[in-house]
């Protein structure tokens, strides 16, 4: 730090020797200790902290023992003459984080046009208006901004307090969060496996699950099926709640319709609980196909045979009529086209012989 001006007319030389080069550069400094405006200085000016300095060329030249831009600080209060060092965070170059002024080694943060917005902190490094936003609102409207970080309200989380912790929007029709097949994040269900939909209640490929659960439901409810002998061991995670008919089953997407060993249909719904238990509502009444009625079937077969026979007979009769008519027409045509008549045939001789009685006089 320069404390005084060198002697008048004395110059200083600075030699610069770059590494790797033989050449050097010499810089000769000639000092101008006083400016033209020096003549108009004001001693003990009121502008320099009530007379603690001289106002020269628009700046304060402080009296001995005083420091600061306006000579407002006492040198006895500081261990160093560099007051700005106390206003630089982490020995950086920015004074008061460029958000204030250093006054006697202390940052005074600048004021904002909006009185609600303000800088804070020892180095003016914090503010309450530069936090993350959600839906064009500071901290999503669900928190406060402190030192450029959102402090969220009790029921919200996230960088911009955009995620509600309330799981009401994730409840499925069975009052389970995301139907037990997903997690609720920011008020939205993230479904697992093959489930989808707003609350993970839609399962396009759940027919496989119905087939997978079928044997346990059949053995527990009806005592039949392939797992009849091992039902207690293999199906212990199932909890069955019977209802009378399929119409009484809970209204939920996971409806199943399966066929048992007697070729009857039975119906059930399933829900996976948080403890991995499978709650099943099953209809006690099955839908079994009725046996065939033999009499209508036999009567139908006989009637069909008779009708087919009559149809064939009618077809044969029709063909015969058509054939006879064709033959008759052919005969008539040949008759009309005959060349000789019986009266014109010279060879023709009548089979009748007439004998005249010479004694017959024609009188009776």
Short mmCIF file of C-alpha atoms in Angstrom, two decimals:
data_model
loop_
_atom_site.label_atom_id
_atom_site.label_comp_id
_atom_site.label_asym_id
_atom_site.label_seq_id
_atom_site.Cartn_x
_atom_site.Cartn_y
_atom_site.Cartn_z
CA UNK A 1 0.00 0.00 0.00
CA UNK A 2 1.26 3.50 -0.91
CA UNK A 3 1.28 5.81 2.13
CA UNK A 4 2.90 8.90 0.62
CA UNK A 5 3.97 10.37 -2.68
CA UNK A 6 7.65 9.81 -3.73
CA UNK A 7 10.02 12.78 -3.84
CA UNK A 8 9.30 15.25 -6.61
CA UNK A 9 11.16 14.49 -9.82
CA UNK A 10 12.15 11.00 -8.67
CA UNK A 11 11.17 8.10 -10.92
CA UNK A 12 10.91 4.37 -10.35
CA UNK A 13 11.89 1.62 -12.76
CA UNK A 14 10.16 -1.74 -12.99
CA UNK A 15 11.96 -4.59 -14.82
CA UNK A 16 9.92 -7.51 -16.18
CA UNK A 17 11.83 -10.71 -17.11
CA UNK A 18 9.49 -13.33 -18.72
CA UNK A 19 10.48 -16.93 -18.02
CA UNK A 20 12.12 -18.63 -20.98
CA UNK A 21 13.13 -15.38 -22.70
CA UNK A 22 16.43 -13.51 -22.68
CA UNK A 23 14.77 -10.17 -23.28
CA UNK A 24 13.33 -8.00 -20.53
CA UNK A 25 11.00 -5.03 -20.37
CA UNK A 26 11.71 -1.93 -18.33
CA UNK A 27 8.90 0.40 -17.27
CA UNK A 28 9.83 3.85 -15.99
CA UNK A 29 7.23 5.42 -13.69
CA UNK A 30 7.07 9.17 -13.27
CA UNK A 31 4.73 10.29 -10.47
CA UNK A 32 2.26 13.12 -10.45
CA UNK A 33 1.52 13.66 -6.81
CA UNK A 34 -0.92 16.47 -7.08
CA UNK A 35 -3.76 17.23 -9.54
CA UNK A 36 -4.86 20.66 -10.73
CA UNK A 37 -7.94 20.39 -8.56
CA UNK A 38 -5.67 20.03 -5.53
CA UNK A 39 -5.59 23.80 -5.29
CA UNK A 40 -9.34 23.87 -4.58
CA UNK A 41 -9.23 21.41 -1.67
CA UNK A 42 -11.38 22.00 1.42
CA UNK A 43 -9.69 21.27 4.70
CA UNK A 44 -11.71 19.48 7.39
CA UNK A 45 -14.69 19.26 5.08
CA UNK A 46 -18.06 18.41 6.56
CA UNK A 47 -18.50 15.95 3.69
CA UNK A 48 -15.66 13.87 5.12
CA UNK A 49 -17.39 12.59 8.27
CA UNK A 50 -17.85 15.97 9.91
CA UNK A 51 -14.35 17.30 9.33
CA UNK A 52 -12.27 14.13 9.61
CA UNK A 53 -10.65 14.70 6.23
CA UNK A 54 -9.91 17.04 3.33
CA UNK A 55 -12.14 17.09 0.27
CA UNK A 56 -9.84 17.03 -2.78
CA UNK A 57 -10.97 16.49 -6.35
CA UNK A 58 -14.31 15.11 -5.18
CA UNK A 59 -12.91 12.52 -2.72
CA UNK A 60 -11.93 12.61 0.92
CA UNK A 61 -8.29 12.51 1.99
CA UNK A 62 -8.60 11.37 5.59
CA UNK A 63 -6.77 12.86 8.52
CA UNK A 64 -4.31 10.68 10.40
CA UNK A 65 -6.07 7.95 12.34
CA UNK A 66 -9.18 7.94 10.13
CA UNK A 67 -10.18 5.45 7.44
CA UNK A 68 -13.01 4.86 4.99
CA UNK A 69 -14.39 6.40 1.84
CA UNK A 70 -15.77 9.32 3.86
CA UNK A 71 -13.24 9.00 6.71
CA UNK A 72 -16.00 7.65 8.87
CA UNK A 73 -13.92 4.93 10.55
CA UNK A 74 -11.31 5.08 13.29
CA UNK A 75 -8.07 3.24 12.52
CA UNK A 76 -7.73 2.24 16.17
CA UNK A 77 -10.73 -0.10 15.80
CA UNK A 78 -9.15 -2.27 13.06
CA UNK A 79 -6.08 -4.45 12.83
CA UNK A 80 -5.65 -3.70 9.12
CA UNK A 81 -6.07 -0.70 6.91
CA UNK A 82 -7.92 -2.81 4.30
CA UNK A 83 -11.45 -2.36 5.59
CA UNK A 84 -12.92 -4.12 2.56
CA UNK A 85 -11.28 -7.39 3.64
CA UNK A 86 -13.90 -7.73 6.32
CA UNK A 87 -16.60 -7.39 3.67
CA UNK A 88 -15.41 -10.15 1.36
CA UNK A 89 -16.92 -13.59 1.89
CA UNK A 90 -14.39 -16.47 1.88
CA UNK A 91 -11.61 -14.05 0.86
CA UNK A 92 -13.31 -13.49 -2.47
CA UNK A 93 -13.22 -10.45 -4.67
CA UNK A 94 -16.85 -9.33 -4.37
CA UNK A 95 -17.43 -6.72 -1.68
CA UNK A 96 -20.65 -7.44 0.18
CA UNK A 97 -21.54 -9.93 -2.59
CA UNK A 98 -22.16 -6.91 -4.86
CA UNK A 99 -25.38 -6.35 -2.93
CA UNK A 100 -24.26 -3.61 -0.54
CA UNK A 101 -21.50 -1.26 0.63
CA UNK A 102 -18.68 -1.87 3.08
CA UNK A 103 -18.85 0.72 5.87
CA UNK A 104 -16.08 0.49 8.43
CA UNK A 105 -15.57 -3.17 7.68
CA UNK A 106 -19.28 -3.97 7.90
CA UNK A 107 -21.65 -4.63 4.98
CA UNK A 108 -24.66 -2.40 4.68
CA UNK A 109 -27.02 -4.13 2.27
CA UNK A 110 -28.73 -2.08 -0.39
CA UNK A 111 -32.45 -1.48 -0.40
CA UNK A 112 -34.77 -2.86 -3.07
CA UNK A 113 -37.51 -0.94 -4.85
CA UNK A 114 -39.97 -3.52 -3.50
CA UNK A 115 -39.90 -3.11 0.30
CA UNK A 116 -40.89 -6.78 0.73
CA UNK A 117 -37.70 -7.90 -1.04
CA UNK A 118 -34.48 -7.51 0.94
CA UNK A 119 -30.86 -8.62 1.17
CA UNK A 120 -29.49 -10.05 4.40
CA UNK A 121 -26.50 -11.80 5.88
CA UNK A 122 -23.07 -10.67 7.09
CA UNK A 123 -21.90 -10.26 3.50
CA UNK A 124 -25.36 -9.48 2.00
CA UNK A 125 -25.18 -12.96 0.48
CA UNK A 126 -28.79 -13.84 1.27
CA UNK A 127 -32.09 -12.61 -0.09
CA UNK A 128 -35.75 -13.56 0.14
CA UNK A 129 -36.75 -13.34 -3.53
CA UNK A 130 -34.40 -15.61 -5.51
CA UNK A 131 -35.81 -19.02 -4.45
CA UNK A 132 -37.25 -21.69 -6.74
CA UNK A 133 -40.76 -21.14 -8.06
CA UNK A 134 -43.70 -23.44 -8.75
CA UNK A 135 -46.81 -22.41 -10.69
CA UNK A 136 -45.15 -18.98 -11.05
CA UNK A 137 -45.22 -18.57 -7.26
CA UNK A 138 -42.25 -18.14 -4.96
CA UNK A 139 -41.81 -21.46 -3.13
CA UNK A 140 -45.07 -22.55 -4.74
CA UNK A 141 -47.01 -20.33 -2.35
CA UNK A 142 -46.47 -22.98 0.35
CA UNK A 143 -43.35 -21.70 2.11
CA UNK A 144 -41.02 -18.75 2.68
CA UNK A 145 -37.72 -17.86 1.02
CA UNK A 146 -34.72 -17.59 3.33
CA UNK A 147 -31.21 -17.05 1.98
CA UNK A 148 -32.26 -18.28 -1.49
CA UNK A 149 -33.70 -21.52 -0.12
CA UNK A 150 -37.35 -22.42 0.42
CA UNK A 151 -38.47 -23.23 3.95
CA UNK A 152 -41.66 -25.19 3.29
CA UNK A 153 -44.84 -25.26 5.33
CA UNK A 154 -45.62 -28.34 7.42
CA UNK A 155 -47.54 -30.27 4.73
CA UNK A 156 -45.24 -29.55 1.77
CA UNK A 157 -41.77 -30.48 0.58
CA UNK A 158 -39.54 -30.09 -2.49
CA UNK A 159 -37.12 -27.44 -3.73
CA UNK A 160 -40.05 -25.14 -4.51
CA UNK A 161 -42.44 -26.61 -1.90
CA UNK A 162 -44.37 -28.03 -4.82
CA UNK A 163 -45.01 -31.46 -3.31
CA UNK A 164 -47.86 -31.91 -0.80
CA UNK A 165 -47.33 -34.54 1.88
CA UNK A 166 -51.08 -35.12 2.12
CA UNK A 167 -51.99 -38.46 0.50
CA UNK A 168 -55.72 -37.78 0.15
CA UNK A 169 -55.42 -37.37 -3.62
CA UNK A 170 -53.72 -40.78 -3.83
CA UNK A 171 -56.43 -42.77 -2.02
CA UNK A 172 -58.06 -45.51 -4.08
CA UNK A 173 -61.66 -46.64 -3.79
CA UNK A 174 -60.58 -49.16 -1.11
CA UNK A 175 -59.01 -46.32 0.95
CA UNK A 176 -55.51 -47.65 0.30
CA UNK A 177 -52.77 -45.27 -0.82
CA UNK A 178 -52.34 -45.91 -4.55
CA UNK A 179 -54.36 -49.14 -4.13
CA UNK A 180 -51.36 -50.72 -2.39
CA UNK A 181 -49.56 -50.91 -5.75
CA UNK A 182 -47.57 -47.68 -5.79
CA UNK A 183 -46.21 -44.73 -3.83
CA UNK A 184 -47.67 -41.26 -3.44
CA UNK A 185 -45.17 -38.62 -4.59
CA UNK A 186 -46.13 -34.96 -4.71
CA UNK A 187 -49.79 -35.93 -4.47
CA UNK A 188 -49.53 -38.23 -7.53
CA UNK A 189 -49.37 -42.03 -7.57
CA UNK A 190 -46.27 -43.68 -8.99
CA UNK A 191 -47.59 -47.15 -9.82
CA UNK A 192 -45.60 -50.37 -9.66
CA UNK A 193 -45.74 -53.59 -11.65
CA UNK A 194 -48.52 -53.72 -14.24
CA UNK A 195 -50.86 -51.27 -12.50
CA UNK A 196 -51.72 -47.84 -13.86
CA UNK A 197 -54.25 -45.04 -13.54
CA UNK A 198 -54.55 -42.05 -11.15
CA UNK A 199 -54.73 -44.34 -8.11
CA UNK A 200 -53.14 -47.52 -9.56
CA UNK A 201 -56.51 -49.28 -9.82
CA UNK A 202 -56.31 -50.15 -13.52
CA UNK A 203 -54.56 -53.39 -14.43
CA UNK A 204 -54.71 -54.33 -18.16
CA UNK A 205 -52.90 -57.64 -17.57
CA UNK A 206 -54.57 -58.67 -14.32
CA UNK A 207 -56.20 -61.72 -15.89
CA UNK A 208 -52.95 -63.47 -15.06
CA UNK A 209 -53.39 -62.55 -11.39
CA UNK A 210 -56.94 -63.89 -11.42
CA UNK A 211 -55.64 -67.20 -12.73
CA UNK A 212 -52.84 -67.13 -10.15
CA UNK A 213 -55.27 -66.56 -7.24
CA UNK A 214 -57.95 -68.91 -8.57
CA UNK A 215 -56.78 -72.15 -6.92
CA UNK A 216 -56.42 -70.61 -3.45
CA UNK A 217 -59.85 -68.97 -3.63
CA UNK A 218 -61.44 -72.21 -4.85
CA UNK A 219 -59.89 -74.38 -2.16
CA UNK A 220 -60.60 -71.97 0.71
CA UNK A 221 -64.17 -71.12 -0.24
CA UNK A 222 -65.44 -74.29 -1.93
CA UNK A 223 -63.00 -76.95 -0.72
CA UNK A 224 -62.15 -78.05 -4.25
CA UNK A 225 -59.41 -77.46 -6.79
CA UNK A 226 -55.81 -78.49 -7.35
CA UNK A 227 -54.66 -77.03 -4.01
CA UNK A 228 -57.29 -78.74 -1.92
CA UNK A 229 -54.71 -80.80 0.01
CA UNK A 230 -52.15 -77.98 0.50
CA UNK A 231 -54.54 -75.06 0.87
CA UNK A 232 -53.62 -74.18 4.46
CA UNK A 233 -49.91 -73.91 3.68
CA UNK A 234 -49.87 -72.35 0.21
CA UNK A 235 -52.79 -69.97 0.67
CA UNK A 236 -52.20 -68.59 4.18
CA UNK A 237 -51.73 -65.06 2.86
CA UNK A 238 -55.34 -65.00 1.60
CA UNK A 239 -58.16 -63.58 3.72
CA UNK A 240 -61.58 -64.49 2.29
CA UNK A 241 -64.81 -62.59 2.89
CA UNK A 242 -67.78 -64.37 1.27
CA UNK A 243 -70.86 -62.61 -0.12
CA UNK A 244 -74.03 -64.17 -1.51
CA UNK A 245 -73.96 -63.16 -5.19
CA UNK A 246 -71.58 -61.51 -7.60
CA UNK A 247 -73.70 -58.35 -7.55
CA UNK A 248 -72.73 -57.87 -3.88
CA UNK A 249 -68.99 -57.84 -4.60
CA UNK A 250 -67.16 -54.54 -3.91
CA UNK A 251 -67.10 -52.10 -6.79
CA UNK A 252 -63.45 -52.10 -7.76
CA UNK A 253 -61.47 -52.83 -10.94
CA UNK A 254 -59.92 -56.11 -9.77
CA UNK A 255 -62.84 -58.39 -10.67
CA UNK A 256 -62.16 -62.02 -11.56
CA UNK A 257 -64.27 -64.71 -13.24
CA UNK A 258 -62.85 -68.24 -13.17
CA UNK A 259 -64.08 -71.78 -13.97
CA UNK A 260 -63.84 -74.61 -11.42
CA UNK A 261 -63.44 -78.35 -11.92
CA UNK A 262 -67.22 -78.75 -12.28
CA UNK A 263 -67.22 -76.35 -15.23
CA UNK A 264 -69.01 -73.71 -13.12
CA UNK A 265 -68.08 -70.03 -13.01
CA UNK A 266 -67.25 -68.38 -9.68
CA UNK A 267 -66.55 -64.68 -9.07
CA UNK A 268 -64.24 -62.80 -6.71
CA UNK A 269 -62.38 -59.52 -6.20
CA UNK A 270 -58.98 -59.04 -4.57
CA UNK A 271 -57.10 -56.25 -2.81
CA UNK A 272 -53.48 -56.28 -1.65
CA UNK A 273 -53.05 -54.81 1.83
CA UNK A 274 -50.00 -52.94 3.11
CA UNK A 275 -48.91 -56.02 5.09
CA UNK A 276 -48.87 -58.09 1.87
CA UNK A 277 -52.10 -59.81 2.88
CA UNK A 278 -54.53 -60.46 0.04
CA UNK A 279 -58.13 -59.65 0.92
CA UNK A 280 -60.58 -61.53 -1.30
CA UNK A 281 -64.34 -61.08 -1.56
CA UNK A 282 -65.89 -64.14 -3.20
CA UNK A 283 -69.47 -64.82 -4.28
CA UNK A 284 -70.86 -68.03 -2.78
CA UNK A 285 -73.30 -68.56 -5.65
CA UNK A 286 -71.75 -70.04 -8.76
CA UNK A 287 -73.06 -69.95 -12.31
CA UNK A 288 -73.21 -73.50 -13.64
CA UNK A 289 -74.33 -74.42 -17.17
CA UNK A 290 -77.65 -76.36 -17.29
CA UNK A 291 -77.80 -79.87 -18.92
CA UNK A 292 -79.13 -80.29 -22.46
CA UNK A 293 -82.91 -81.04 -23.08
CA UNK A 294 -82.94 -84.36 -25.03
CA UNK A 295 -86.54 -84.26 -26.37
CA UNK A 296 -86.20 -81.02 -28.32
CA UNK A 297 -82.88 -82.19 -29.70
CA UNK A 298 -84.30 -85.57 -30.90
CA UNK A 299 -87.45 -83.91 -32.28
CA UNK A 300 -85.30 -81.39 -34.08
CA UNK A 301 -83.14 -84.11 -35.63
CA UNK A 302 -86.18 -86.15 -36.79
CA UNK A 303 -87.90 -83.09 -38.19
CA UNK A 304 -84.73 -82.18 -40.00
CA UNK A 305 -84.44 -85.63 -41.58
CA UNK A 306 -88.10 -85.58 -42.69
CA UNK A 307 -87.79 -82.13 -44.15
CA UNK A 308 -84.63 -83.06 -46.00
CA UNK A 309 -86.39 -86.20 -47.41
CA UNK A 310 -89.40 -84.21 -48.56
CA UNK A 311 -87.17 -81.66 -50.17
CA UNK A 312 -85.26 -84.34 -52.05
CA UNK A 313 -88.53 -85.97 -53.19
CA UNK A 314 -89.88 -82.67 -54.47
CA UNK A 315 -86.67 -82.01 -56.31
CA UNK A 316 -86.79 -85.49 -57.95
CA UNK A 317 -90.45 -85.01 -58.96
CA UNK A 318 -89.68 -81.62 -60.45
CA UNK A 319 -86.79 -83.04 -62.46
CA UNK A 320 -88.99 -85.85 -63.78
CA UNK A 321 -91.74 -83.45 -64.90
CA UNK A 322 -89.20 -81.32 -66.68
CA UNK A 323 -87.71 -84.39 -68.38
CA UNK A 324 -91.13 -85.70 -69.55
CA UNK A 325 -92.10 -82.36 -70.98
CA UNK A 326 -88.90 -82.18 -72.93
CA UNK A 327 -89.41 -85.68 -74.36
CA UNK A 328 -93.00 -84.92 -75.37
CA UNK A 329 -91.98 -81.70 -77.05
CA UNK A 330 -89.27 -83.57 -78.92
CA UNK A 331 -91.81 -86.16 -80.06
CA UNK A 332 -94.23 -83.54 -81.33
CA UNK A 333 -91.49 -81.86 -83.25
CA UNK A 334 -90.43 -85.09 -84.95
CA UNK A 335 -94.04 -85.88 -85.83
CA UNK A 336 -94.53 -82.59 -87.60
CA UNK A 337 -91.33 -83.08 -89.53
CA UNK A 338 -92.35 -86.55 -90.93
CA UNK A 339 -91.99 -86.68 -94.87
CA UNK A 340 -94.67 -89.32 -95.88
CA UNK A 341 -98.33 -89.47 -95.02
CA UNK A 342 -100.37 -92.73 -94.95
CA UNK A 343 -102.53 -91.66 -97.98
CA UNK A 344 -99.56 -90.86 -100.21
CA UNK A 345 -97.50 -93.96 -99.52
CA UNK A 346 -97.54 -96.19 -102.66
CA UNK A 347 -96.59 -99.23 -100.71
CA UNK A 348 -99.37 -98.72 -98.19
CA UNK A 349 -102.18 -101.31 -98.37
CA UNK A 350 -105.22 -101.15 -96.16
CA UNK A 351 -105.91 -104.15 -93.99
CA UNK A 352 -109.67 -103.90 -94.74
CA UNK A 353 -111.07 -106.03 -97.74
CA UNK A 354 -114.53 -105.33 -99.16
CA UNK A 355 -116.38 -108.22 -101.01
CA UNK A 356 -119.51 -107.51 -103.07
CA UNK A 357 -122.37 -110.18 -103.07
CA UNK A 358 -123.65 -110.46 -106.67
CA UNK A 359 -126.99 -111.74 -105.55
CA UNK A 360 -127.53 -108.89 -103.15
CA UNK A 361 -130.09 -106.50 -104.56
CA UNK A 362 -129.90 -103.98 -101.88
CA UNK A 363 -133.42 -104.74 -100.68
CA UNK A 364 -134.38 -106.19 -97.45
#
